CSV table of C-alpha atoms in Angstrom, one decimal:
chain,number,residue,atom,x,y,z
A,1,MET,CA,-23.0,12.7,10.9
A,2,LYS,CA,-21.9,13.7,14.4
A,3,ILE,CA,-18.7,15.7,14.7
A,4,GLY,CA,-16.6,16.4,17.8
A,5,ILE,CA,-14.5,19.5,17.8
A,6,ILE,CA,-11.5,20.1,20.2
A,7,GLY,CA,-11.3,23.9,20.4
A,8,TYR,CA,-13.9,26.6,20.3
A,9,ARG,CA,-12.3,30.0,19.6
A,10,ASN,CA,-10.4,31.8,16.8
A,11,PHE,CA,-9.7,29.4,13.9
A,12,ALA,CA,-11.7,26.6,15.7
A,13,ALA,CA,-14.8,28.8,15.5
A,14,LYS,CA,-14.2,29.4,11.8
A,15,LEU,CA,-13.8,25.7,11.2
A,16,SER,CA,-16.9,25.0,13.2
A,17,ALA,CA,-18.9,27.5,11.1
A,18,GLN,CA,-17.7,25.7,7.9
A,19,PHE,CA,-18.7,22.3,9.2
A,20,LYS,CA,-22.1,23.6,10.1
A,21,LEU,CA,-22.8,24.7,6.5
A,22,SER,CA,-22.6,21.1,5.4
A,23,ASP,CA,-25.8,19.0,5.1
A,24,LEU,CA,-23.7,16.0,6.1
A,25,VAL,CA,-23.3,17.3,9.6
A,26,SER,CA,-26.2,16.8,11.9
A,27,GLU,CA,-24.6,17.6,15.3
A,28,ILE,CA,-21.4,19.2,16.7
A,29,VAL,CA,-20.1,18.5,20.2
A,30,TYR,CA,-17.3,20.6,21.6
A,31,TYR,CA,-14.6,19.4,24.0
A,32,HIS,CA,-12.6,21.3,26.5
A,33,PRO,CA,-10.8,19.6,29.4
A,34,THR,CA,-11.9,22.1,32.0
A,35,LYS,CA,-14.1,25.0,30.8
A,36,LYS,CA,-17.8,25.3,30.6
A,37,LEU,CA,-18.6,26.4,27.0
A,38,GLU,CA,-21.8,28.4,27.5
A,39,GLY,CA,-24.1,28.4,24.4
A,40,LEU,CA,-22.5,25.3,22.9
A,41,LEU,CA,-23.2,21.6,23.2
A,42,TYR,CA,-20.0,20.6,25.0
A,43,THR,CA,-18.4,18.0,27.2
A,44,ASN,CA,-15.4,17.9,29.5
A,45,ASP,CA,-15.3,14.1,29.2
A,46,PHE,CA,-12.9,13.1,26.3
A,47,SER,CA,-14.5,9.7,25.9
A,48,GLU,CA,-17.8,11.3,24.9
A,49,ILE,CA,-16.4,12.9,21.7
A,50,CYS,CA,-15.0,9.5,20.8
A,51,ASP,CA,-18.6,8.4,20.0
A,52,CYS,CA,-18.5,10.9,17.1
A,53,GLU,CA,-18.0,9.7,13.5
A,54,ALA,CA,-15.2,12.3,13.1
A,55,ILE,CA,-13.1,14.4,15.4
A,56,VAL,CA,-11.6,17.8,14.6
A,57,ILE,CA,-8.4,18.8,16.4
A,58,ALA,CA,-8.5,22.6,16.3
A,59,SER,CA,-6.8,23.5,19.5
A,60,PRO,CA,-3.4,25.3,19.5
A,61,ASP,CA,-0.8,23.3,17.7
A,62,PHE,CA,1.3,22.5,20.7
A,63,THR,CA,-1.6,20.3,22.0
A,64,HIS,CA,-2.0,18.3,18.8
A,65,ALA,CA,0.4,15.5,19.7
A,66,ASP,CA,-1.3,14.7,23.0
A,67,TYR,CA,-4.7,14.5,21.4
A,68,LEU,CA,-3.5,12.4,18.5
A,69,ARG,CA,-1.9,9.9,21.0
A,70,LYS,CA,-5.2,9.8,22.9
A,71,LEU,CA,-7.0,8.9,19.7
A,72,ASN,CA,-4.6,6.0,18.9
A,73,ASN,CA,-7.4,3.4,19.2
A,74,TYR,CA,-10.2,5.7,17.8
A,75,GLN,CA,-11.9,4.1,14.8
A,76,GLY,CA,-13.4,7.2,13.3
A,77,TYR,CA,-11.9,10.0,11.1
A,78,ILE,CA,-9.6,12.7,12.4
A,79,PHE,CA,-9.3,16.2,11.0
A,80,CYS,CA,-6.1,17.7,12.5
A,81,GLU,CA,-5.4,21.4,12.0
A,82,LYS,CA,-1.8,22.4,10.9
A,83,ILE,CA,0.9,22.0,12.0
A,84,PRO,CA,0.5,18.3,13.0
A,85,VAL,CA,3.2,18.2,15.7
A,86,ILE,CA,6.1,20.3,16.9
A,87,LYS,CA,8.5,17.6,18.3
A,88,SER,CA,10.6,15.0,16.6
A,89,GLU,CA,9.3,12.1,18.8
A,90,ASP,CA,5.8,13.0,17.7
A,91,ILE,CA,6.6,12.9,14.0
A,92,ARG,CA,8.1,9.4,14.5
A,93,TYR,CA,4.9,8.4,16.2
A,94,LEU,CA,2.8,9.6,13.2
A,95,ASP,CA,5.1,7.7,10.8
A,96,GLU,CA,4.6,4.5,12.8
A,97,TRP,CA,0.9,5.0,13.3
A,98,LYS,CA,0.2,5.3,9.5
A,99,ASN,CA,-3.5,6.2,10.1
A,100,LYS,CA,-5.2,6.4,6.7
A,101,GLN,CA,-8.2,8.1,8.3
A,102,LEU,CA,-6.2,11.0,9.5
A,103,TYR,CA,-6.3,14.2,7.5
A,104,PHE,CA,-4.0,17.2,8.1
A,105,ASN,CA,-5.7,20.6,7.2
A,106,PHE,CA,-2.9,22.2,5.2
A,107,MET,CA,-5.8,23.8,3.4
A,108,LEU,CA,-3.9,25.6,0.6
A,109,ARG,CA,-3.3,22.1,-0.9
A,110,ARG,CA,-6.9,22.3,-2.1
A,111,SER,CA,-6.9,25.9,-3.1
A,112,ILE,CA,-7.1,27.8,-6.4
A,113,VAL,CA,-3.4,28.7,-5.8
A,114,SER,CA,-2.5,25.0,-5.8
A,115,GLU,CA,-4.4,24.5,-9.1
A,116,LEU,CA,-2.6,27.4,-10.7
A,117,LEU,CA,0.9,26.2,-9.5
A,118,THR,CA,0.2,22.7,-10.7
A,119,ASN,CA,-1.1,23.8,-14.1
A,120,SER,CA,1.7,26.3,-14.7
A,121,GLU,CA,4.6,24.4,-13.2
A,122,ASP,CA,6.6,24.0,-16.5
A,123,GLU,CA,6.4,27.8,-17.1
A,124,ILE,CA,7.1,29.1,-13.6
A,125,ILE,CA,10.4,30.9,-12.9
A,126,ASN,CA,9.9,32.4,-9.5
A,127,ILE,CA,7.3,32.4,-6.6
A,128,ASN,CA,7.2,35.2,-4.1
A,129,ILE,CA,4.9,35.0,-1.1
A,130,THR,CA,4.6,37.6,1.7
A,131,HIS,CA,2.2,37.2,4.6
A,132,GLY,CA,2.1,39.5,7.6
A,133,HIS,CA,0.2,41.7,10.1
A,134,GLY,CA,0.9,43.7,13.2
A,135,LEU,CA,0.1,41.3,16.0
A,136,GLY,CA,3.6,41.7,17.4
A,137,PHE,CA,3.0,45.4,18.2
A,138,LYS,CA,-0.2,44.7,20.3
A,139,GLU,CA,0.4,44.7,24.0
A,140,SER,CA,-1.7,41.6,24.3
A,141,TYR,CA,1.0,39.8,22.2
A,142,LYS,CA,3.2,39.8,25.3
A,143,ASP,CA,1.2,37.0,27.0
A,144,ASN,CA,-0.1,35.4,23.8
A,145,TRP,CA,0.6,31.6,23.3
A,146,ARG,CA,2.0,32.5,19.9
A,147,ASN,CA,4.8,34.4,21.7
A,148,ASP,CA,5.7,31.5,24.0
A,149,CYS,CA,9.1,29.8,23.3
A,150,ASN,CA,7.9,26.5,24.7
A,151,LYS,CA,4.6,26.4,22.9
A,152,THR,CA,5.5,28.1,19.7
A,153,PRO,CA,9.3,27.9,19.3
A,154,MET,CA,9.2,28.9,15.6
A,155,GLY,CA,6.7,31.8,16.1
A,156,VAL,CA,5.2,33.2,12.9
A,157,PHE,CA,6.7,30.5,10.7
A,158,GLN,CA,5.0,27.8,12.8
A,159,VAL,CA,1.6,29.5,13.2
A,160,SER,CA,1.1,31.3,9.8
A,161,GLY,CA,4.0,30.5,7.4
A,162,ILE,CA,3.7,26.8,7.5
A,163,HIS,CA,0.6,26.8,5.3
A,164,PHE,CA,2.5,28.4,2.4
A,165,PHE,CA,5.7,26.5,3.0
A,166,ASP,CA,3.8,23.2,3.0
A,167,LEU,CA,2.0,24.0,-0.3
A,168,LEU,CA,5.3,24.4,-2.2
A,169,VAL,CA,6.9,21.3,-0.6
A,170,TYR,CA,3.8,19.2,-1.1
A,171,LEU,CA,3.6,20.1,-4.8
A,172,PHE,CA,7.3,20.3,-5.7
A,173,ASP,CA,8.9,17.8,-3.2
A,174,GLU,CA,11.9,18.5,-1.1
A,175,PRO,CA,14.0,21.5,-2.4
A,176,GLU,CA,17.5,21.0,-3.6
A,177,SER,CA,18.6,24.0,-1.5
A,178,ILE,CA,17.1,26.1,1.2
A,179,LEU,CA,18.2,29.2,3.0
A,180,TYR,CA,16.4,30.9,5.9
A,181,SER,CA,16.7,33.7,8.5
A,182,SER,CA,14.7,34.8,11.5
A,183,ARG,CA,14.4,38.0,13.6
A,184,VAL,CA,12.6,39.2,16.7
A,185,ILE,CA,11.4,42.8,16.2
A,186,SER,CA,8.4,43.1,18.5
A,187,PRO,CA,9.1,45.0,21.7
A,188,TYR,CA,7.3,42.1,23.4
A,189,GLY,CA,8.9,39.4,21.4
A,190,LYS,CA,10.1,36.2,23.0
A,191,THR,CA,10.0,34.1,19.9
A,192,ILE,CA,10.4,34.5,16.1
A,193,ASP,CA,8.2,37.2,14.7
A,194,ASN,CA,9.8,37.6,11.3
A,195,PHE,CA,11.0,34.7,9.2
A,196,SER,CA,12.2,34.4,5.6
A,197,VAL,CA,13.0,31.3,3.5
A,198,SER,CA,14.3,30.9,0.0
A,199,MET,CA,14.2,27.5,-1.8
A,200,GLU,CA,15.2,26.1,-5.2
A,201,PHE,CA,13.4,23.0,-6.3
A,202,LYS,CA,14.3,20.2,-8.6
A,203,ASN,CA,12.1,21.7,-11.3
A,204,LYS,CA,14.4,24.8,-11.0
A,205,ILE,CA,11.6,27.0,-9.6
A,206,ILE,CA,13.0,29.5,-7.0
A,207,ALA,CA,10.6,30.5,-4.2
A,208,ASP,CA,11.1,33.3,-1.7
A,209,LEU,CA,8.8,33.5,1.3
A,210,PHE,CA,8.5,36.1,4.1
A,211,PHE,CA,6.3,36.0,7.2
A,212,SER,CA,5.9,38.8,9.7
A,213,TYR,CA,4.0,39.7,12.9
A,214,THR,CA,5.4,43.3,12.7
A,215,SER,CA,4.2,44.6,9.3
A,216,PRO,CA,1.0,46.1,7.9
A,217,CYS,CA,-1.5,43.4,6.9
A,218,GLN,CA,-0.6,41.7,3.6
A,219,ASN,CA,-1.2,38.4,1.8
A,220,LEU,CA,0.5,38.5,-1.5
A,221,PHE,CA,1.4,35.8,-4.0
A,222,ASN,CA,3.5,36.8,-7.0
A,223,ILE,CA,4.1,34.1,-9.5
A,224,THR,CA,6.4,34.9,-12.4
A,225,CYS,CA,6.2,32.7,-15.5
A,226,LYS,CA,8.0,32.9,-18.8
A,227,ASP,CA,5.1,34.6,-20.6
A,228,LYS,CA,2.7,35.6,-17.8
A,229,LEU,CA,2.5,37.1,-14.3
A,230,TYR,CA,0.0,36.1,-11.6
A,231,ARG,CA,-0.8,38.4,-8.7
A,232,ILE,CA,-2.9,36.8,-5.9
A,233,ASN,CA,-4.2,38.2,-2.7
A,234,GLU,CA,-7.3,37.6,-0.5
A,235,CYS,CA,-9.4,39.5,-3.1
A,236,GLY,CA,-8.6,37.1,-5.9
A,237,VAL,CA,-6.3,36.2,-8.8
A,238,ALA,CA,-5.2,38.5,-11.6
A,239,GLU,CA,-3.3,37.2,-14.7
A,240,TYR,CA,-1.1,39.6,-16.7
A,241,GLY,CA,0.4,39.0,-20.1
A,242,PRO,CA,1.7,38.4,-22.6
A,243,ARG,CA,5.4,39.1,-21.9
A,244,ASP,CA,6.1,41.0,-25.2
A,245,VAL,CA,4.3,44.3,-24.7
A,246,PHE,CA,6.1,47.5,-25.8
A,247,ASP,CA,5.6,51.2,-25.8
A,248,SER,CA,5.8,53.4,-28.8
A,249,LYS,CA,9.6,53.4,-28.7
A,250,GLY,CA,9.8,49.6,-28.6
A,251,ARG,CA,10.7,49.3,-24.9
A,252,PHE,CA,9.2,46.6,-22.6
A,253,ILE,CA,6.3,47.8,-20.4
A,254,PRO,CA,4.3,45.9,-17.8
A,255,PRO,CA,1.7,43.6,-19.5
A,256,PRO,CA,-2.1,44.3,-19.1
A,257,ALA,CA,-4.5,42.2,-17.1
A,258,MET,CA,-5.8,39.4,-19.2
A,259,ASN,CA,-8.1,37.8,-16.6
A,260,LYS,CA,-9.3,38.4,-13.1
A,261,ILE,CA,-11.1,36.0,-10.7
A,262,GLY,CA,-12.7,37.5,-7.6
A,263,VAL,CA,-12.4,35.0,-4.8
A,264,ASP,CA,-11.2,34.9,-1.2
A,265,ILE,CA,-8.5,32.3,-1.6
A,266,PHE,CA,-8.3,31.4,2.1
A,267,GLU,CA,-12.1,31.1,2.5
A,268,ASP,CA,-12.3,29.1,-0.7
A,269,ALA,CA,-9.5,26.8,0.4
A,270,LEU,CA,-11.1,26.2,3.8
A,271,GLU,CA,-14.4,25.4,2.2
A,272,LYS,CA,-12.8,22.9,-0.2
A,273,SER,CA,-10.7,21.3,2.5
A,274,VAL,CA,-13.7,20.7,4.8
A,275,SER,CA,-15.8,19.5,1.9
A,276,TYR,CA,-13.1,17.1,0.8
A,277,PHE,CA,-12.8,15.7,4.4
A,278,LEU,CA,-16.5,15.2,4.8
A,279,ASP,CA,-16.9,13.4,1.4
A,280,ILE,CA,-14.2,10.9,2.4
A,281,VAL,CA,-15.9,10.3,5.8
A,282,LYS,CA,-19.3,9.9,4.1
A,283,ASP,CA,-18.0,7.4,1.6
A,284,LYS,CA,-15.9,5.6,4.3
A,285,LYS,CA,-12.7,5.9,2.2
A,286,GLU,CA,-9.1,6.4,3.1
A,287,PHE,CA,-7.2,9.6,2.5
A,288,PRO,CA,-5.0,8.9,-0.5
A,289,GLU,CA,-2.4,11.5,0.5
A,290,SER,CA,-1.8,9.6,3.8
A,291,SER,CA,0.5,7.2,2.1
A,292,LEU,CA,2.5,9.9,0.3
A,293,GLU,CA,6.0,10.9,1.6
A,294,THR,CA,5.1,14.5,0.9
A,295,ASN,CA,2.2,14.4,3.3
A,296,LEU,CA,4.4,15.1,6.3
A,297,LEU,CA,7.5,16.3,4.5
A,298,SER,CA,6.9,20.0,5.3
A,299,THR,CA,6.5,19.1,9.0
A,300,LYS,CA,9.8,17.1,9.0
A,301,MET,CA,11.6,20.0,7.3
A,302,PHE,CA,10.1,22.4,9.8
A,303,LEU,CA,11.5,20.3,12.7
A,304,ASN,CA,14.9,20.2,11.1
A,305,ILE,CA,14.9,24.0,10.9
A,306,GLN,CA,13.6,24.2,14.5
A,307,LYS,CA,16.7,22.3,15.7
A,308,ASP,CA,18.9,25.2,14.8
A,309,PRO,CA,17.0,28.3,13.4
A,310,GLU,CA,20.3,30.2,13.4
A,311,LYS,CA,22.0,27.8,11.0
A,312,ARG,CA,20.3,29.4,8.0
A,313,SER,CA,20.3,26.3,5.8
A,314,VAL,CA,19.5,22.6,5.8
């Protein structure tokens, strides 16, 4: 099949590489409104990529809404990178459009982490997620679109944190309570570069999430269950247990590792997400999640937080 990709650098390049690995993809055409993309098969004519069987929107997220509106009459499949939209009027548009051939790449929904959370839901007490790196201290951050209040009003939460936030909301539905706080620490900071959110869900799971552009690089999932602990990072998943492990004096000690799986959870999730999308296109099916209320729930919650990031709760 022929794929059109809007975007060509950074994550768009990573997505492109993943699509190229599939035997189902015979050709990729890149679109940019003005630039000549040397070394790539490209077009500056938007109508040309509309001849493709599927179109990938992998440009910065503040451009997604305009492209989705342009594709209103497009009959093929659409793969839209997260976050779908960043304005309330655009989420209303998506609700009314109800395009069952539109897929949002919240890729952690198809990850090994998602499988673990689903299978362990009845046993989970707490989920702690920390994601960060030091982009905010690089001088280039000063003029980066991620640091633009108009393009990225919620900063690190919008660009990086939304994947993790979406995973929990998608699996466990809207939380019963939510508290959040934000800070600007970068010396070049114009928008949020540190964001934390705490949620309690109907299943009584408590989740604490922290995202940063001003920290050492870290991707950590800590899942506390009644009888086990799970420690997850980009290197894999480690399971510790059982709970009742004691030293020679009968005191509790940390349980040993019971099982370890070596896998890059982000690369694995991206591979599964692209494969899932292409299988739906190949079989000419509809995306079943497109009719679920939780499909866009995290985006709607994000927009509510964006209305007043200083409010601290919704």
